[in-house]
Structures are given as structure tokens and as C-alpha cells.
């Protein structure tokens, strides 16, 4: 199963196929979050080289979105975990004492995969949120432009 993954495109297809709509939504939120991060990295370099006065304010603008994504992603992962467990328990209920292991494992696979993707999305977003927030505060302090 894992040997099928030989490229980034195959990995994305694999994640979406196994994790369903929860992983699809997490990957979409990931694209949005990384777009925000790249914009802020550009602002950091632009602010360093130009010494722009409003650089702290610009850096901190819209950071709440990055923070929100870092908080929502693990919740979506947890939601996927619950969906996967429900799937596994449904298999148990439908098949009695000896359910087919492959069907039972399918729900567990969804549960673990969605948890993993949710955390993999959230952790870097929170790191960059905290980094940009602190740097923005420092730059604002340098200019005496506290709001």
C-alpha cells in the first residue's frame, strides 16, 4: 500500500483517497495557510531591506487567519478520527464476533491518517503565527507605533 507512493502527486491522491473529505479540506486549508506564510516571509525580507515604517503592522495584519487555521486543523483531524472510529464500530456491529480485519482496519486507517494530517497542518502554522506575531510586535515597538 505505502509502496504505491512514489511522487508528491501520488502522495496527495493517496491521502485524499484514504482520508476522504476531511483530508481534502485539510489540504485546502494547508494551501491557504502556506500562502499566508509565503506572503509574510516576503514581508519580512521586504521590511528588513527597506526598513519600512509600517512593517510591523503589515506583518501582523491577517495573522489571525494563520492562528485560526492552526486551531481548526487539529479539530478537523479529530473529527476525522471520530468518523474513522464510527466506521470501525459499524463494521463490528454489522459483522458480529469476527469482522473482516480489512474492513475493520479501514476505519482505523482513516482515524489515524486524519489525526496525522490535522497535526501536520497545524504545527507549522502555529509556529509561523507565533514567530510573525512576535517579530511584528518588536518592529512596532521600534517605531513606537503601538496600537
mmCIF file with all atom_site columns, C-alpha atoms in Angstrom:
data_model
loop_
_atom_site.group_PDB
_atom_site.id
_atom_site.type_symbol
_atom_site.label_atom_id
_atom_site.label_alt_id
_atom_site.label_comp_id
_atom_site.label_asym_id
_atom_site.label_entity_id
_atom_site.label_seq_id
_atom_site.pdbx_PDB_ins_code
_atom_site.Cartn_x
_atom_site.Cartn_y
_atom_site.Cartn_z
_atom_site.occupancy
_atom_site.B_iso_or_equiv
_atom_site.pdbx_formal_charge
_atom_site.auth_seq_id
_atom_site.auth_comp_id
_atom_site.auth_asym_id
_atom_site.auth_atom_id
_atom_site.pdbx_PDB_model_num
ATOM 1   C CA . UNK A 1 1   ? 0.000   0.000   0.000  1.00 0.00 ? 1   UNK A CA 1
ATOM 2   C CA . UNK A 1 2   ? 2.641   2.547   1.021  1.00 0.00 ? 2   UNK A CA 1
ATOM 3   C CA . UNK A 1 3   ? 4.927   1.344   -1.794 1.00 0.00 ? 3   UNK A CA 1
ATOM 4   C CA . UNK A 1 4   ? 2.384   2.875   -4.236 1.00 0.00 ? 4   UNK A CA 1
ATOM 5   C CA . UNK A 1 5   ? 3.579   6.351   -3.194 1.00 0.00 ? 5   UNK A CA 1
ATOM 6   C CA . UNK A 1 6   ? 6.440   7.360   -5.469 1.00 0.00 ? 6   UNK A CA 1
ATOM 7   C CA . UNK A 1 7   ? 5.798   11.075  -6.015 1.00 0.00 ? 7   UNK A CA 1
ATOM 8   C CA . UNK A 1 8   ? 4.143   14.068  -4.398 1.00 0.00 ? 8   UNK A CA 1
ATOM 9   C CA . UNK A 1 9   ? 1.143   13.710  -6.729 1.00 0.00 ? 9   UNK A CA 1
ATOM 10  C CA . UNK A 1 10  ? 0.740   10.074  -5.744 1.00 0.00 ? 10  UNK A CA 1
ATOM 11  C CA . UNK A 1 11  ? 1.003   11.037  -2.080 1.00 0.00 ? 11  UNK A CA 1
ATOM 12  C CA . UNK A 1 12  ? -1.772  13.636  -2.391 1.00 0.00 ? 12  UNK A CA 1
ATOM 13  C CA . UNK A 1 13  ? -4.001  11.189  -4.268 1.00 0.00 ? 13  UNK A CA 1
ATOM 14  C CA . UNK A 1 14  ? -3.310  8.535   -1.661 1.00 0.00 ? 14  UNK A CA 1
ATOM 15  C CA . UNK A 1 15  ? -4.108  10.901  1.246  1.00 0.00 ? 15  UNK A CA 1
ATOM 16  C CA . UNK A 1 16  ? -7.348  12.097  -0.334 1.00 0.00 ? 16  UNK A CA 1
ATOM 17  C CA . UNK A 1 17  ? -8.428  8.579   -1.275 1.00 0.00 ? 17  UNK A CA 1
ATOM 18  C CA . UNK A 1 18  ? -7.802  7.170   2.199  1.00 0.00 ? 18  UNK A CA 1
ATOM 19  C CA . UNK A 1 19  ? -8.749  10.209  4.288  1.00 0.00 ? 19  UNK A CA 1
ATOM 20  C CA . UNK A 1 20  ? -11.808 11.332  2.333  1.00 0.00 ? 20  UNK A CA 1
ATOM 21  C CA . UNK A 1 21  ? -13.335 14.774  2.554  1.00 0.00 ? 21  UNK A CA 1
ATOM 22  C CA . UNK A 1 22  ? -11.673 15.567  5.897  1.00 0.00 ? 22  UNK A CA 1
ATOM 23  C CA . UNK A 1 23  ? -8.175  15.235  4.436  1.00 0.00 ? 23  UNK A CA 1
ATOM 24  C CA . UNK A 1 24  ? -9.298  17.102  1.294  1.00 0.00 ? 24  UNK A CA 1
ATOM 25  C CA . UNK A 1 25  ? -10.460 20.019  3.431  1.00 0.00 ? 25  UNK A CA 1
ATOM 26  C CA . UNK A 1 26  ? -7.270  19.935  5.495  1.00 0.00 ? 26  UNK A CA 1
ATOM 27  C CA . UNK A 1 27  ? -5.154  20.043  2.326  1.00 0.00 ? 27  UNK A CA 1
ATOM 28  C CA . UNK A 1 28  ? -7.176  23.028  1.063  1.00 0.00 ? 28  UNK A CA 1
ATOM 29  C CA . UNK A 1 29  ? -6.671  24.841  4.380  1.00 0.00 ? 29  UNK A CA 1
ATOM 30  C CA . UNK A 1 30  ? -2.991  23.944  4.178  1.00 0.00 ? 30  UNK A CA 1
ATOM 31  C CA . UNK A 1 31  ? -2.697  25.647  0.792  1.00 0.00 ? 31  UNK A CA 1
ATOM 32  C CA . UNK A 1 32  ? -4.335  28.789  2.198  1.00 0.00 ? 32  UNK A CA 1
ATOM 33  C CA . UNK A 1 33  ? -2.078  28.782  5.258  1.00 0.00 ? 33  UNK A CA 1
ATOM 34  C CA . UNK A 1 34  ? 1.117   28.309  3.261  1.00 0.00 ? 34  UNK A CA 1
ATOM 35  C CA . UNK A 1 35  ? 0.040   31.176  1.003  1.00 0.00 ? 35  UNK A CA 1
ATOM 36  C CA . UNK A 1 36  ? -0.218  33.412  4.075  1.00 0.00 ? 36  UNK A CA 1
ATOM 37  C CA . UNK A 1 37  ? 3.179   32.208  5.320  1.00 0.00 ? 37  UNK A CA 1
ATOM 38  C CA . UNK A 1 38  ? 4.886   32.921  1.993  1.00 0.00 ? 38  UNK A CA 1
ATOM 39  C CA . UNK A 1 39  ? 3.351   36.398  1.927  1.00 0.00 ? 39  UNK A CA 1
ATOM 40  C CA . UNK A 1 40  ? 4.633   37.087  5.447  1.00 0.00 ? 40  UNK A CA 1
ATOM 41  C CA . UNK A 1 41  ? 8.123   35.756  4.629  1.00 0.00 ? 41  UNK A CA 1
ATOM 42  C CA . UNK A 1 42  ? 8.197   38.173  1.697  1.00 0.00 ? 42  UNK A CA 1
ATOM 43  C CA . UNK A 1 43  ? 7.147   40.989  4.057  1.00 0.00 ? 43  UNK A CA 1
ATOM 44  C CA . UNK A 1 44  ? 9.923   40.062  6.489  1.00 0.00 ? 44  UNK A CA 1
ATOM 45  C CA . UNK A 1 45  ? 12.590  40.336  3.797  1.00 0.00 ? 45  UNK A CA 1
ATOM 46  C CA . UNK A 1 46  ? 10.999  43.468  2.336  1.00 0.00 ? 46  UNK A CA 1
ATOM 47  C CA . UNK A 1 47  ? 10.883  45.017  5.826  1.00 0.00 ? 47  UNK A CA 1
ATOM 48  C CA . UNK A 1 48  ? 14.491  44.119  6.565  1.00 0.00 ? 48  UNK A CA 1
ATOM 49  C CA . UNK A 1 49  ? 15.830  45.558  3.321  1.00 0.00 ? 49  UNK A CA 1
ATOM 50  C CA . UNK A 1 50  ? 13.683  48.686  3.136  1.00 0.00 ? 50  UNK A CA 1
ATOM 51  C CA . UNK A 1 51  ? 13.299  49.494  6.823  1.00 0.00 ? 51  UNK A CA 1
ATOM 52  C CA . UNK A 1 52  ? 9.674   50.385  6.062  1.00 0.00 ? 52  UNK A CA 1
ATOM 53  C CA . UNK A 1 53  ? 7.928   52.186  8.884  1.00 0.00 ? 53  UNK A CA 1
ATOM 54  C CA . UNK A 1 54  ? 4.737   50.135  8.884  1.00 0.00 ? 54  UNK A CA 1
ATOM 55  C CA . UNK A 1 55  ? 6.472   46.780  8.528  1.00 0.00 ? 55  UNK A CA 1
ATOM 56  C CA . UNK A 1 56  ? 5.354   45.502  11.948 1.00 0.00 ? 56  UNK A CA 1
ATOM 57  C CA . UNK A 1 57  ? 1.754   46.457  11.314 1.00 0.00 ? 57  UNK A CA 1
ATOM 58  C CA . UNK A 1 58  ? 1.848   44.862  7.859  1.00 0.00 ? 58  UNK A CA 1
ATOM 59  C CA . UNK A 1 59  ? 3.442   41.705  9.215  1.00 0.00 ? 59  UNK A CA 1
ATOM 60  C CA . UNK A 1 60  ? 0.809   41.318  11.923 1.00 0.00 ? 60  UNK A CA 1
ATOM 61  C CA . UNK A 1 61  ? -2.171  42.036  9.655  1.00 0.00 ? 61  UNK A CA 1
ATOM 62  C CA . UNK A 1 62  ? -4.315  38.988  8.928  1.00 0.00 ? 62  UNK A CA 1
ATOM 63  C CA . UNK A 1 63  ? -2.233  36.770  11.214 1.00 0.00 ? 63  UNK A CA 1
ATOM 64  C CA . UNK A 1 64  ? -5.454  35.794  12.945 1.00 0.00 ? 64  UNK A CA 1
ATOM 65  C CA . UNK A 1 65  ? -6.178  33.630  9.879  1.00 0.00 ? 65  UNK A CA 1
ATOM 66  C CA . UNK A 1 66  ? -2.985  31.670  10.417 1.00 0.00 ? 66  UNK A CA 1
ATOM 67  C CA . UNK A 1 67  ? -3.839  31.294  14.102 1.00 0.00 ? 67  UNK A CA 1
ATOM 68  C CA . UNK A 1 68  ? -7.366  30.194  13.216 1.00 0.00 ? 68  UNK A CA 1
ATOM 69  C CA . UNK A 1 69  ? -6.056  27.574  10.798 1.00 0.00 ? 69  UNK A CA 1
ATOM 70  C CA . UNK A 1 70  ? -3.642  26.286  13.445 1.00 0.00 ? 70  UNK A CA 1
ATOM 71  C CA . UNK A 1 71  ? -6.581  25.828  15.815 1.00 0.00 ? 71  UNK A CA 1
ATOM 72  C CA . UNK A 1 72  ? -9.114  24.417  13.343 1.00 0.00 ? 72  UNK A CA 1
ATOM 73  C CA . UNK A 1 73  ? -6.820  21.858  11.668 1.00 0.00 ? 73  UNK A CA 1
ATOM 74  C CA . UNK A 1 74  ? -6.419  19.589  14.739 1.00 0.00 ? 74  UNK A CA 1
ATOM 75  C CA . UNK A 1 75  ? -10.181 19.771  15.348 1.00 0.00 ? 75  UNK A CA 1
ATOM 76  C CA . UNK A 1 76  ? -10.831 18.612  11.785 1.00 0.00 ? 76  UNK A CA 1
ATOM 77  C CA . UNK A 1 77  ? -8.282  15.847  12.317 1.00 0.00 ? 77  UNK A CA 1
ATOM 78  C CA . UNK A 1 78  ? -10.123 14.835  15.478 1.00 0.00 ? 78  UNK A CA 1
ATOM 79  C CA . UNK A 1 79  ? -13.415 14.893  13.591 1.00 0.00 ? 79  UNK A CA 1
ATOM 80  C CA . UNK A 1 80  ? -11.879 12.509  11.047 1.00 0.00 ? 80  UNK A CA 1
ATOM 81  C CA . UNK A 1 81  ? -10.665 10.337  13.907 1.00 0.00 ? 81  UNK A CA 1
ATOM 82  C CA . UNK A 1 82  ? -14.196 10.029  15.236 1.00 0.00 ? 82  UNK A CA 1
ATOM 83  C CA . UNK A 1 83  ? -15.549 9.271   11.745 1.00 0.00 ? 83  UNK A CA 1
ATOM 84  C CA . UNK A 1 84  ? -12.949 6.519   11.335 1.00 0.00 ? 84  UNK A CA 1
ATOM 85  C CA . UNK A 1 85  ? -13.799 5.003   14.708 1.00 0.00 ? 85  UNK A CA 1
ATOM 86  C CA . UNK A 1 86  ? -17.526 5.119   13.910 1.00 0.00 ? 86  UNK A CA 1
ATOM 87  C CA . UNK A 1 87  ? -16.763 3.282   10.672 1.00 0.00 ? 87  UNK A CA 1
ATOM 88  C CA . UNK A 1 88  ? -14.820 0.610   12.562 1.00 0.00 ? 88  UNK A CA 1
ATOM 89  C CA . UNK A 1 89  ? -17.520 0.170   15.205 1.00 0.00 ? 89  UNK A CA 1
ATOM 90  C CA . UNK A 1 90  ? -20.161 -0.067  12.478 1.00 0.00 ? 90  UNK A CA 1
ATOM 91  C CA . UNK A 1 91  ? -18.150 -2.923  10.931 1.00 0.00 ? 91  UNK A CA 1
ATOM 92  C CA . UNK A 1 92  ? -18.059 -4.613  14.342 1.00 0.00 ? 92  UNK A CA 1
ATOM 93  C CA . UNK A 1 93  ? -21.801 -4.181  14.813 1.00 0.00 ? 93  UNK A CA 1
ATOM 94  C CA . UNK A 1 94  ? -22.646 -5.480  11.333 1.00 0.00 ? 94  UNK A CA 1
ATOM 95  C CA . UNK A 1 95  ? -20.319 -8.493  11.422 1.00 0.00 ? 95  UNK A CA 1
ATOM 96  C CA . UNK A 1 96  ? -20.661 -9.778  14.947 1.00 0.00 ? 96  UNK A CA 1
ATOM 97  C CA . UNK A 1 97  ? -17.839 -11.518 16.722 1.00 0.00 ? 97  UNK A CA 1
ATOM 98  C CA . UNK A 1 98  ? -15.383 -11.957 13.829 1.00 0.00 ? 98  UNK A CA 1
ATOM 99  C CA . UNK A 1 99  ? -15.446 -8.975  11.469 1.00 0.00 ? 99  UNK A CA 1
ATOM 100 C CA . UNK A 1 100 ? -13.241 -8.909  8.371  1.00 0.00 ? 100 UNK A CA 1
ATOM 101 C CA . UNK A 1 101 ? -9.962  -7.406  9.530  1.00 0.00 ? 101 UNK A CA 1
ATOM 102 C CA . UNK A 1 102 ? -9.506  -5.400  6.318  1.00 0.00 ? 102 UNK A CA 1
ATOM 103 C CA . UNK A 1 103 ? -12.827 -3.600  6.802  1.00 0.00 ? 103 UNK A CA 1
ATOM 104 C CA . UNK A 1 104 ? -12.142 -3.000  10.467 1.00 0.00 ? 104 UNK A CA 1
ATOM 105 C CA . UNK A 1 105 ? -8.657  -1.676  9.706  1.00 0.00 ? 105 UNK A CA 1
ATOM 106 C CA . UNK A 1 106 ? -10.088 0.721   7.094  1.00 0.00 ? 106 UNK A CA 1
ATOM 107 C CA . UNK A 1 107 ? -11.784 2.775   9.793  1.00 0.00 ? 107 UNK A CA 1
ATOM 108 C CA . UNK A 1 108 ? -8.676  2.773   11.947 1.00 0.00 ? 108 UNK A CA 1
ATOM 109 C CA . UNK A 1 109 ? -6.633  3.876   8.942  1.00 0.00 ? 109 UNK A CA 1
ATOM 110 C CA . UNK A 1 110 ? -8.964  6.876   8.427  1.00 0.00 ? 110 UNK A CA 1
ATOM 111 C CA . UNK A 1 111 ? -8.809  7.698   12.139 1.00 0.00 ? 111 UNK A CA 1
ATOM 112 C CA . UNK A 1 112 ? -5.020  7.745   12.295 1.00 0.00 ? 112 UNK A CA 1
ATOM 113 C CA . UNK A 1 113 ? -4.487  9.404   8.916  1.00 0.00 ? 113 UNK A CA 1
ATOM 114 C CA . UNK A 1 114 ? -6.830  12.323  9.613  1.00 0.00 ? 114 UNK A CA 1
ATOM 115 C CA . UNK A 1 115 ? -5.235  12.879  13.013 1.00 0.00 ? 115 UNK A CA 1
ATOM 116 C CA . UNK A 1 116 ? -1.791  12.882  11.428 1.00 0.00 ? 116 UNK A CA 1
ATOM 117 C CA . UNK A 1 117 ? -2.744  15.307  8.650  1.00 0.00 ? 117 UNK A CA 1
ATOM 118 C CA . UNK A 1 118 ? -4.536  17.635  11.079 1.00 0.00 ? 118 UNK A CA 1
ATOM 119 C CA . UNK A 1 119 ? -1.463  17.885  13.282 1.00 0.00 ? 119 UNK A CA 1
ATOM 120 C CA . UNK A 1 120 ? 0.912   18.147  10.315 1.00 0.00 ? 120 UNK A CA 1
ATOM 121 C CA . UNK A 1 121 ? -1.082  21.146  9.086  1.00 0.00 ? 121 UNK A CA 1
ATOM 122 C CA . UNK A 1 122 ? -1.497  22.811  12.487 1.00 0.00 ? 122 UNK A CA 1
ATOM 123 C CA . UNK A 1 123 ? 2.006   22.612  13.951 1.00 0.00 ? 123 UNK A CA 1
ATOM 124 C CA . UNK A 1 124 ? 3.905   24.664  11.345 1.00 0.00 ? 124 UNK A CA 1
ATOM 125 C CA . UNK A 1 125 ? 1.042   27.163  11.124 1.00 0.00 ? 125 UNK A CA 1
ATOM 126 C CA . UNK A 1 126 ? 1.173   27.817  14.840 1.00 0.00 ? 126 UNK A CA 1
ATOM 127 C CA . UNK A 1 127 ? 4.966   28.094  14.741 1.00 0.00 ? 127 UNK A CA 1
ATOM 128 C CA . UNK A 1 128 ? 4.856   30.722  11.988 1.00 0.00 ? 128 UNK A CA 1
ATOM 129 C CA . UNK A 1 129 ? 1.939   32.537  13.617 1.00 0.00 ? 129 UNK A CA 1
ATOM 130 C CA . UNK A 1 130 ? 3.903   32.934  16.858 1.00 0.00 ? 130 UNK A CA 1
ATOM 131 C CA . UNK A 1 131 ? 7.091   33.895  15.002 1.00 0.00 ? 131 UNK A CA 1
ATOM 132 C CA . UNK A 1 132 ? 5.430   36.561  12.853 1.00 0.00 ? 132 UNK A CA 1
ATOM 133 C CA . UNK A 1 133 ? 3.376   37.898  15.763 1.00 0.00 ? 133 UNK A CA 1
ATOM 134 C CA . UNK A 1 134 ? 6.477   38.370  17.922 1.00 0.00 ? 134 UNK A CA 1
ATOM 135 C CA . UNK A 1 135 ? 8.526   39.888  15.110 1.00 0.00 ? 135 UNK A CA 1
ATOM 136 C CA . UNK A 1 136 ? 5.666   42.242  14.256 1.00 0.00 ? 136 UNK A CA 1
ATOM 137 C CA . UNK A 1 137 ? 5.405   43.386  17.886 1.00 0.00 ? 137 UNK A CA 1
ATOM 138 C CA . UNK A 1 138 ? 9.140   44.050  18.015 1.00 0.00 ? 138 UNK A CA 1
ATOM 139 C CA . UNK A 1 139 ? 9.075   46.044  14.792 1.00 0.00 ? 139 UNK A CA 1
ATOM 140 C CA . UNK A 1 140 ? 6.090   48.050  16.009 1.00 0.00 ? 140 UNK A CA 1
ATOM 141 C CA . UNK A 1 141 ? 7.964   48.729  19.264 1.00 0.00 ? 141 UNK A CA 1
ATOM 142 C CA . UNK A 1 142 ? 10.974  50.023  17.331 1.00 0.00 ? 142 UNK A CA 1
ATOM 143 C CA . UNK A 1 143 ? 8.771   52.583  15.612 1.00 0.00 ? 143 UNK A CA 1
ATOM 144 C CA . UNK A 1 144 ? 6.760   53.434  18.711 1.00 0.00 ? 144 UNK A CA 1
ATOM 145 C CA . UNK A 1 145 ? 3.584   52.578  16.818 1.00 0.00 ? 145 UNK A CA 1
ATOM 146 C CA . UNK A 1 146 ? 1.717   50.520  19.428 1.00 0.00 ? 146 UNK A CA 1
ATOM 147 C CA . UNK A 1 147 ? -1.983  50.201  18.721 1.00 0.00 ? 147 UNK A CA 1
#
